[in-house]
XYZ file of C-alpha atoms in Angstrom:
548
model
C 112.811 18.021 21.588
C 112.716 17.857 25.111
C 111.953 14.322 25.914
C 114.523 12.961 28.876
C 116.772 9.802 27.259
C 117.108 8.346 30.503
C 113.611 7.830 30.714
C 114.124 4.979 28.437
C 117.145 3.114 29.532
C 117.666 -0.528 27.741
C 116.867 -3.632 29.595
C 120.167 -4.948 30.872
C 120.479 -8.777 29.821
C 121.201 -10.828 32.708
C 121.059 -14.603 32.395
C 118.241 -15.888 33.983
C 119.136 -18.336 36.588
C 119.755 -21.462 34.927
C 119.986 -25.141 36.107
C 122.981 -26.499 37.140
C 125.401 -28.702 34.427
C 127.588 -30.325 37.298
C 125.282 -34.019 36.985
C 124.605 -33.546 33.238
C 126.006 -36.533 31.316
C 127.318 -35.918 27.399
C 128.195 -38.212 25.113
C 129.185 -41.665 26.354
C 125.454 -42.291 28.337
C 124.717 -41.149 31.709
C 127.603 -43.026 33.945
C 126.714 -39.969 36.266
C 123.776 -41.416 37.144
C 124.878 -44.975 37.821
C 127.774 -43.514 39.734
C 125.352 -41.796 41.884
C 123.749 -45.038 42.473
C 126.857 -46.149 44.513
C 125.918 -43.658 47.520
C 122.417 -45.622 47.381
C 123.842 -48.982 47.223
C 126.275 -48.272 50.234
C 123.487 -46.513 52.135
C 121.736 -49.960 52.220
C 124.482 -51.602 53.755
C 122.978 -50.521 57.244
C 119.171 -51.062 56.525
C 119.618 -54.688 55.735
C 117.056 -57.007 57.406
C 118.108 -60.462 58.066
C 117.130 -63.229 55.744
C 114.380 -65.696 56.928
C 116.142 -69.516 58.014
C 115.101 -72.153 55.389
C 113.002 -74.962 56.944
C 113.660 -78.611 55.702
C 111.343 -79.550 52.464
C 108.669 -81.884 52.402
C 110.525 -84.545 50.589
C 113.151 -85.050 52.865
C 110.350 -86.479 55.417
C 108.958 -88.291 53.066
C 108.758 -92.240 53.843
C 110.992 -94.682 52.233
C 108.327 -96.331 49.953
C 107.129 -92.803 49.079
C 110.449 -91.443 48.360
C 112.001 -90.831 44.468
C 113.322 -94.153 43.300
C 116.726 -94.834 43.099
C 117.344 -98.311 42.334
C 119.254 -100.901 44.579
C 122.446 -99.346 44.521
C 123.071 -97.040 47.196
C 119.275 -96.680 48.195
C 119.884 -97.410 52.234
C 122.724 -94.905 52.007
C 120.166 -92.534 50.582
C 117.915 -93.232 52.877
C 119.955 -92.758 56.128
C 121.120 -89.399 55.075
C 117.775 -88.454 54.613
C 116.841 -89.156 58.268
C 120.221 -87.702 59.338
C 118.399 -84.863 57.821
C 115.891 -85.011 59.295
C 117.270 -85.404 62.463
C 119.930 -82.373 61.868
C 122.969 -84.790 61.683
C 124.422 -82.995 58.814
C 128.104 -83.716 59.317
C 126.918 -87.452 59.136
C 124.467 -86.664 56.393
C 127.563 -85.368 53.972
C 129.346 -88.386 54.549
C 126.762 -90.613 53.496
C 125.148 -88.761 50.701
C 129.067 -88.064 49.308
C 129.689 -91.804 49.167
C 126.000 -92.446 47.921
C 127.157 -90.056 44.810
C 130.553 -91.887 43.816
C 127.880 -94.391 43.213
C 125.106 -91.942 41.010
C 126.631 -88.569 40.781
C 124.019 -87.097 38.835
C 121.572 -87.877 41.301
C 119.199 -84.565 41.784
C 118.012 -85.091 45.307
C 121.075 -86.365 46.845
C 123.096 -82.977 45.057
C 120.206 -80.627 46.770
C 120.656 -82.839 50.357
C 124.241 -82.228 49.919
C 124.235 -78.346 49.274
C 121.343 -77.995 52.382
C 123.792 -79.570 54.522
C 126.249 -77.326 53.844
C 124.028 -74.800 54.786
C 123.147 -75.682 57.732
C 126.801 -76.461 58.673
C 127.065 -72.288 57.459
C 129.643 -73.440 54.541
C 127.028 -71.464 52.148
C 129.957 -71.119 49.174
C 129.704 -74.356 49.119
C 125.979 -74.931 49.090
C 125.852 -72.257 46.296
C 128.410 -73.621 44.128
C 126.563 -77.182 44.481
C 123.402 -76.154 43.405
C 124.892 -73.806 40.490
C 124.546 -76.646 37.633
C 121.507 -77.487 39.130
C 120.150 -74.053 38.818
C 121.525 -74.171 35.306
C 120.172 -78.011 34.288
C 116.447 -77.457 35.747
C 116.190 -80.908 37.552
C 112.908 -82.278 36.021
C 111.406 -83.479 39.731
C 109.326 -80.422 40.541
C 109.863 -81.035 44.439
C 113.735 -80.900 43.894
C 113.926 -77.728 41.872
C 111.897 -76.198 43.913
C 114.250 -77.102 46.484
C 117.162 -75.527 44.646
C 115.382 -72.355 43.700
C 114.174 -71.612 47.661
C 117.871 -73.020 48.512
C 119.799 -70.548 46.377
C 117.352 -67.788 46.923
C 118.252 -68.004 50.955
C 122.001 -68.451 50.449
C 121.805 -65.251 48.178
C 120.212 -63.338 50.567
C 122.348 -64.357 52.933
C 125.631 -63.915 51.097
C 124.983 -61.222 48.324
C 125.236 -58.281 51.407
C 128.102 -60.223 52.813
C 130.203 -60.797 49.943
C 129.200 -56.626 48.824
C 130.366 -55.590 52.653
C 133.551 -57.319 52.121
C 133.886 -56.009 48.697
C 133.379 -52.600 49.728
C 135.386 -53.016 52.462
C 138.826 -54.577 51.151
C 138.937 -53.003 47.874
C 140.970 -49.911 49.560
C 143.602 -51.745 50.759
C 143.856 -55.081 48.416
C 141.587 -53.736 45.074
C 142.831 -57.093 43.364
C 142.005 -59.532 45.995
C 138.787 -57.796 45.816
C 137.524 -57.861 42.769
C 138.985 -61.660 42.536
C 136.856 -62.521 45.358
C 133.420 -60.551 44.270
C 134.162 -61.521 40.580
C 133.990 -65.711 41.734
C 130.743 -65.060 44.350
C 129.481 -63.214 40.786
C 129.967 -66.387 39.333
C 128.591 -68.719 41.525
C 125.237 -66.072 42.190
C 124.264 -64.948 38.607
C 120.316 -64.461 39.420
C 121.985 -61.510 41.277
C 122.255 -58.096 39.234
C 123.120 -55.904 42.357
C 127.017 -57.292 42.494
C 127.905 -57.388 38.966
C 126.194 -53.666 38.613
C 128.171 -53.033 41.655
C 131.593 -53.931 40.219
C 131.542 -53.118 36.834
C 130.861 -49.286 38.335
C 133.871 -49.922 40.128
C 135.888 -50.823 37.111
C 134.704 -47.900 35.520
C 135.811 -45.459 38.255
C 139.371 -46.810 37.938
C 139.392 -46.308 34.221
C 139.256 -50.152 32.893
C 135.684 -49.969 30.736
C 136.590 -52.655 28.871
C 136.271 -54.823 32.297
C 133.771 -52.828 33.495
C 131.657 -53.359 30.312
C 132.342 -57.108 29.791
C 131.140 -57.540 33.434
C 127.626 -55.708 32.669
C 127.196 -57.299 29.463
C 127.939 -60.921 31.043
C 125.307 -60.362 33.683
C 122.644 -59.030 31.365
C 122.065 -62.448 30.571
C 122.646 -64.008 33.543
C 119.795 -62.232 36.107
C 116.966 -63.218 37.182
C 114.044 -60.393 37.181
C 114.229 -56.692 35.817
C 118.171 -56.695 34.316
C 117.084 -53.212 32.431
C 119.715 -51.184 34.693
C 121.912 -53.143 33.806
C 121.462 -52.993 30.236
C 121.635 -49.640 30.341
C 125.125 -50.104 32.590
C 126.235 -52.051 29.557
C 125.307 -49.519 26.389
C 126.706 -46.633 28.613
C 129.816 -48.496 28.940
C 130.449 -49.928 25.354
C 130.071 -46.188 24.535
C 132.725 -45.482 26.802
C 135.285 -47.976 25.812
C 134.473 -48.037 22.230
C 135.388 -44.275 22.429
C 139.349 -44.536 22.652
C 138.734 -47.172 20.212
C 136.690 -44.939 17.232
C 138.555 -41.794 17.778
C 139.804 -41.986 14.468
C 136.768 -43.462 12.910
C 135.013 -40.150 14.235
C 137.391 -37.819 13.511
C 137.423 -39.703 9.540
C 133.851 -38.700 10.417
C 134.221 -34.985 11.129
C 136.444 -34.492 7.479
C 133.745 -36.214 5.736
C 136.381 -39.112 4.620
C 133.791 -42.064 4.903
C 135.487 -44.441 3.491
C 138.518 -44.154 6.037
C 136.618 -44.390 8.839
C 135.598 -47.563 7.701
C 139.074 -48.796 7.822
C 139.326 -47.882 10.910
C 136.514 -49.846 12.476
C 137.626 -52.859 10.330
C 141.348 -52.358 12.478
C 139.234 -53.221 15.651
C 139.336 -56.392 17.222
C 136.716 -58.976 16.454
C 135.189 -58.532 19.737
C 134.047 -55.027 19.177
C 132.989 -54.506 15.497
C 130.743 -57.192 16.372
C 128.726 -55.183 18.984
C 125.561 -53.712 17.443
C 126.671 -50.455 17.767
C 130.194 -50.598 15.881
C 127.830 -52.374 13.408
C 125.330 -49.654 13.052
C 128.204 -46.828 12.738
C 130.103 -49.303 9.882
C 126.525 -49.117 8.197
C 125.509 -45.289 8.854
C 128.838 -44.451 6.892
C 128.229 -47.001 4.044
C 124.864 -44.709 3.843
C 126.925 -41.929 3.635
C 129.863 -42.921 1.272
C 126.769 -43.709 -1.026
C 125.013 -40.557 -0.801
C 126.120 -37.170 -2.198
C 125.736 -34.438 0.285
C 127.459 -31.139 0.567
C 130.013 -30.930 3.543
C 128.804 -27.680 4.661
C 125.199 -29.462 5.936
C 124.555 -31.684 8.756
C 124.548 -35.252 8.112
C 121.383 -36.656 8.096
C 120.137 -38.823 10.612
C 120.852 -42.528 11.046
C 118.041 -44.771 10.018
C 117.867 -46.472 12.452
C 115.523 -47.179 15.856
C 115.475 -44.225 18.362
C 117.114 -46.316 20.913
C 120.115 -47.050 18.331
C 120.378 -43.512 16.826
C 121.425 -42.104 20.475
C 123.910 -44.524 21.381
C 125.626 -44.077 17.778
C 125.225 -40.102 18.891
C 126.667 -40.881 21.885
C 129.452 -42.995 20.692
C 130.616 -39.742 18.242
C 129.582 -36.891 20.396
C 131.631 -38.779 23.336
C 134.759 -37.925 21.432
C 134.582 -34.124 22.082
C 133.082 -34.501 25.950
C 135.810 -33.538 27.413
C 136.890 -30.541 25.123
C 133.374 -29.356 25.455
C 132.348 -30.112 29.408
C 136.110 -28.622 30.106
C 135.125 -25.241 28.620
C 131.811 -24.950 29.874
C 133.099 -25.591 33.503
C 135.477 -22.306 32.410
C 133.093 -20.430 31.899
C 134.492 -20.023 28.132
C 131.243 -19.518 26.551
C 132.208 -18.769 22.794
C 134.567 -21.169 22.659
C 132.401 -24.495 24.054
C 129.274 -22.600 21.445
C 132.358 -23.108 18.568
C 132.941 -26.679 19.415
C 129.329 -27.712 20.251
C 128.264 -26.352 16.602
C 130.518 -28.679 14.675
C 129.809 -31.328 17.189
C 125.756 -30.853 16.064
C 126.939 -30.781 12.475
C 127.585 -34.488 12.959
C 124.759 -35.252 15.477
C 122.456 -32.438 15.003
C 119.698 -34.656 16.880
C 121.258 -35.534 20.208
C 120.241 -33.922 23.246
C 122.868 -33.544 25.464
C 125.412 -31.317 23.241
C 122.206 -29.579 22.058
C 121.678 -28.527 25.658
C 124.878 -27.539 26.382
C 124.619 -25.532 23.052
C 121.344 -23.951 24.192
C 122.912 -22.901 27.590
C 125.834 -21.024 25.811
C 123.972 -18.938 23.525
C 121.726 -18.320 26.833
C 124.539 -17.054 28.666
C 126.000 -15.022 26.213
C 122.324 -13.340 25.368
C 122.873 -14.020 21.394
C 120.391 -16.291 18.991
C 117.712 -16.637 20.790
C 116.126 -18.854 18.302
C 118.713 -20.894 18.082
C 119.274 -21.458 21.870
C 115.450 -22.520 21.659
C 115.644 -24.880 18.887
C 118.485 -26.574 20.677
C 116.101 -26.061 24.320
C 113.493 -27.386 22.232
C 115.730 -30.741 20.830
C 116.703 -31.046 24.151
C 113.955 -31.233 26.487
C 113.267 -34.533 24.369
C 115.531 -36.616 26.285
C 113.719 -37.623 29.910
C 116.892 -37.842 31.623
C 117.526 -34.271 31.028
C 115.453 -32.870 34.051
C 116.390 -29.411 33.709
C 116.096 -29.377 29.883
C 112.484 -27.874 29.920
C 113.506 -25.323 32.520
C 116.579 -24.506 29.652
C 113.760 -24.053 27.209
C 111.810 -21.420 29.308
C 114.651 -19.611 29.870
C 115.439 -19.427 25.837
C 112.074 -18.155 25.562
C 112.014 -15.691 28.174
C 115.760 -14.816 26.554
C 114.413 -14.135 23.425
C 111.609 -11.757 25.305
C 114.435 -9.857 27.139
C 116.855 -9.416 24.075
C 113.251 -8.482 21.595
C 112.503 -6.061 23.789
C 116.183 -4.377 24.318
C 116.270 -4.589 20.507
C 113.377 -1.929 20.439
C 114.448 0.450 23.281
C 118.096 0.668 21.094
C 116.214 1.497 18.401
C 114.472 4.070 20.353
C 117.391 5.160 21.568
C 119.490 5.006 18.759
C 117.202 7.164 17.025
C 116.698 9.510 19.187
C 120.612 10.011 19.369
C 120.557 11.105 15.559
C 118.269 14.006 16.625
C 120.205 17.130 16.093
C 119.245 20.753 18.671
C 117.539 22.231 17.338
C 116.240 19.473 15.376
C 115.750 19.685 11.483
C 112.087 18.730 9.643
C 114.060 15.559 7.822
C 114.762 14.384 11.284
C 111.352 14.780 12.408
C 110.133 12.929 9.962
C 112.944 9.999 10.014
C 112.010 9.908 13.829
C 108.321 9.985 13.212
C 108.040 6.729 11.013
C 110.707 4.692 13.340
C 108.489 5.800 16.142
C 105.276 4.561 14.706
C 107.086 1.269 13.585
C 107.524 0.835 17.354
C 104.375 1.912 18.247
C 103.113 -1.204 15.968
C 105.630 -3.617 17.198
C 104.463 -3.177 20.958
C 101.285 -5.546 20.979
C 103.764 -8.144 19.800
C 106.446 -7.244 22.428
C 103.387 -7.883 25.050
C 102.328 -11.368 23.751
C 106.208 -12.272 24.270
C 106.979 -10.585 27.701
C 106.670 -13.489 29.600
C 107.656 -12.165 32.890
C 106.123 -9.026 35.060
C 109.099 -7.760 34.609
C 109.003 -7.644 30.776
C 105.945 -6.165 30.523
C 106.567 -3.418 32.859
C 109.694 -2.481 30.464
C 106.990 -2.940 27.658
C 104.491 -0.453 29.024
C 107.573 1.673 29.338
C 108.654 1.516 25.934
C 104.862 2.052 24.576
C 104.383 5.329 26.998
C 107.688 6.774 25.339
C 106.936 6.098 21.862
C 103.755 7.872 22.406
C 105.735 10.501 24.697
C 108.095 10.619 21.481
C 105.231 11.224 19.068
C 103.470 13.861 20.498
C 106.803 15.977 21.137
C 107.511 15.097 17.404
C 104.196 16.927 16.626
C 105.094 19.705 18.917
C 108.526 20.202 17.271
C 107.221 19.698 13.651
C 104.889 22.355 14.626
C 107.522 24.647 15.671
C 109.670 23.713 12.384
C 106.346 24.339 10.197
C 106.484 28.140 12.020
C 109.512 28.954 12.277
C 110.023 28.236 8.676
C 107.202 30.488 7.905
C 108.366 33.266 10.059
C 111.946 32.825 7.738
C 109.843 32.852 4.613
C 107.265 36.061 6.150
C 111.273 37.978 6.565
C 112.342 36.915 3.576
C 109.205 38.538 2.008
C 109.552 41.645 4.376
C 113.330 41.991 3.147
C 112.336 41.910 -0.465
C 109.636 44.267 -0.340
C 111.557 46.712 2.293
C 110.315 47.573 5.735
C 110.259 51.294 5.656
C 107.342 53.756 3.991
C 109.068 53.128 0.469
C 107.682 49.225 0.982
C 104.311 50.310 2.259
C 104.147 53.018 -0.993
C 104.984 50.128 -3.269
C 102.554 47.544 -1.854
C 99.724 50.344 -2.008
C 100.988 51.213 -6.193
C 99.340 47.587 -6.127
C 102.300 45.060 -6.579
C 100.668 41.998 -7.124
C 103.357 39.944 -6.681
C 104.446 40.784 -3.287
C 100.560 40.681 -2.125
C 100.049 37.248 -3.414
C 103.224 36.410 -1.647
C 101.740 37.352 1.710
C 98.327 36.367 1.101
C 99.770 32.822 0.626
C 102.153 33.240 4.346
C 98.386 34.572 5.915
C 96.912 31.075 4.844
C 99.527 29.175 5.881
C 99.789 30.977 9.692
C 96.004 30.611 10.144
C 96.425 26.686 9.255
C 98.944 26.393 11.865
C 96.825 28.087 14.465
C 94.269 25.422 14.059
C 97.069 22.829 15.476
C 99.047 24.879 17.270
C 98.971 25.238 20.716
C 102.309 26.777 22.488
C 101.211 30.530 22.772
C 104.566 32.460 21.731
C 103.915 30.264 18.631
C 100.204 31.283 18.331
C 101.484 35.217 18.582
C 104.174 34.935 15.821
C 101.244 33.240 13.373
C 98.401 35.893 14.698
C 101.431 38.857 13.677
C 101.515 37.190 10.148
C 97.789 37.075 9.642
C 97.596 41.005 11.128
C 100.164 41.651 8.362
C 98.556 40.184 5.506
C 95.111 41.120 6.324
C 96.938 45.058 6.626
C 98.202 44.915 2.968
C 95.268 42.683 1.510
């Protein structure tokens, strides 16, 4: 055959450009995303607008007969305090209100006015402290209640950025003092979501996940408005805090020693045992212990809501986070793949390890179907922003590897052909090429990219050329075989005049064989186009006709 095998090189497997792994969360929640919010909080320090001033509430300026009825004791003191507050004599009003509150310590209006005076005298933390129990108690009088809420909102608007700045500025040279001061402010302004959020993140950065979790968890029930970010942070911090505490239980789970795992959980302090996450883990282990399942199979999913199941998966997978991310960071894809396969036996539906597993397979150019399955699971997590792209890359890799396999099959079959080829080799090669020809439509369907489509066309053209060459080569083999048969006939019959004489005597055996050779030569003439082969075939036909 005349084909130049260099015309059909296999596609090189060059992994497509893959997403950046630097921001990938693996295991204990997406703490990385919370850490990145620090930059946003810091940037906002320079963009804060000055808070609006708080005006004197209407009820302070009411006439005495329209004011709140406080009875005989101290009424004059309260009326004088109201008047002094209205005139801006806040220091004098403070003394009067303090004296009045000794007589009526629980009086809501007086307490509010006391806090208001401290506010006007720039003693903001004291004002915040005075209104804190009133905020919790919610005074019955709607005017007082509204005044407390507005005053606290104004105080928080002023103090939150100041205390946040103080915390961030002093944390480097006095971390303990900065944390104590910030905690005190959080106690006085529990409505504010950002201070406990920021403190929890900073504690987590320092590696104190237990304190960070307690800070965030305590704030979830106190803050006003949307607490979803704090709740998400608390969940992530709980997983991080439990990771060293639950290590023995997770390793026992990996060994399928479910009762040993439950005993390990029971050794935890009560604070942790009573968390929903640990209770879910224990219930999952209890269910596994009751069931009969082959250790070779992946564990069944926990019978929990999707959110709680993912939190349990995060706790289990987080035990292996440092090992896996270290291997991936070093580009040790095969080793990372092996560890991830073990993790996925425990948490088969957890997106982060599936993401990394697909990544490892794609980079190595192996098992594209498994990579597609893993990337598909990863794509279920909206936090994995690049998972959809990874799924596309997995499908592209499958197309490349499938096309490569077809090229390899073509080239392997060509390498098995001798020079000159035998009939058996040509028939085997034809079968291979016909099978490849039948696969071309499927390869076109999965190509996906113009580059892949170009290579599929190249393969299709090569296969068509090989089939044509096989036909020619088989024709040449058939002609050569016929020539060999004719030569053997001539040797038997003799090439001299004695052979002719024998033929002339009517020896039927030789004539019948020669007649068969002539018929075969005529048949081959109908499909053979090579001039030299046609001349040889015509000579055989002529010899057969002459001695017929």
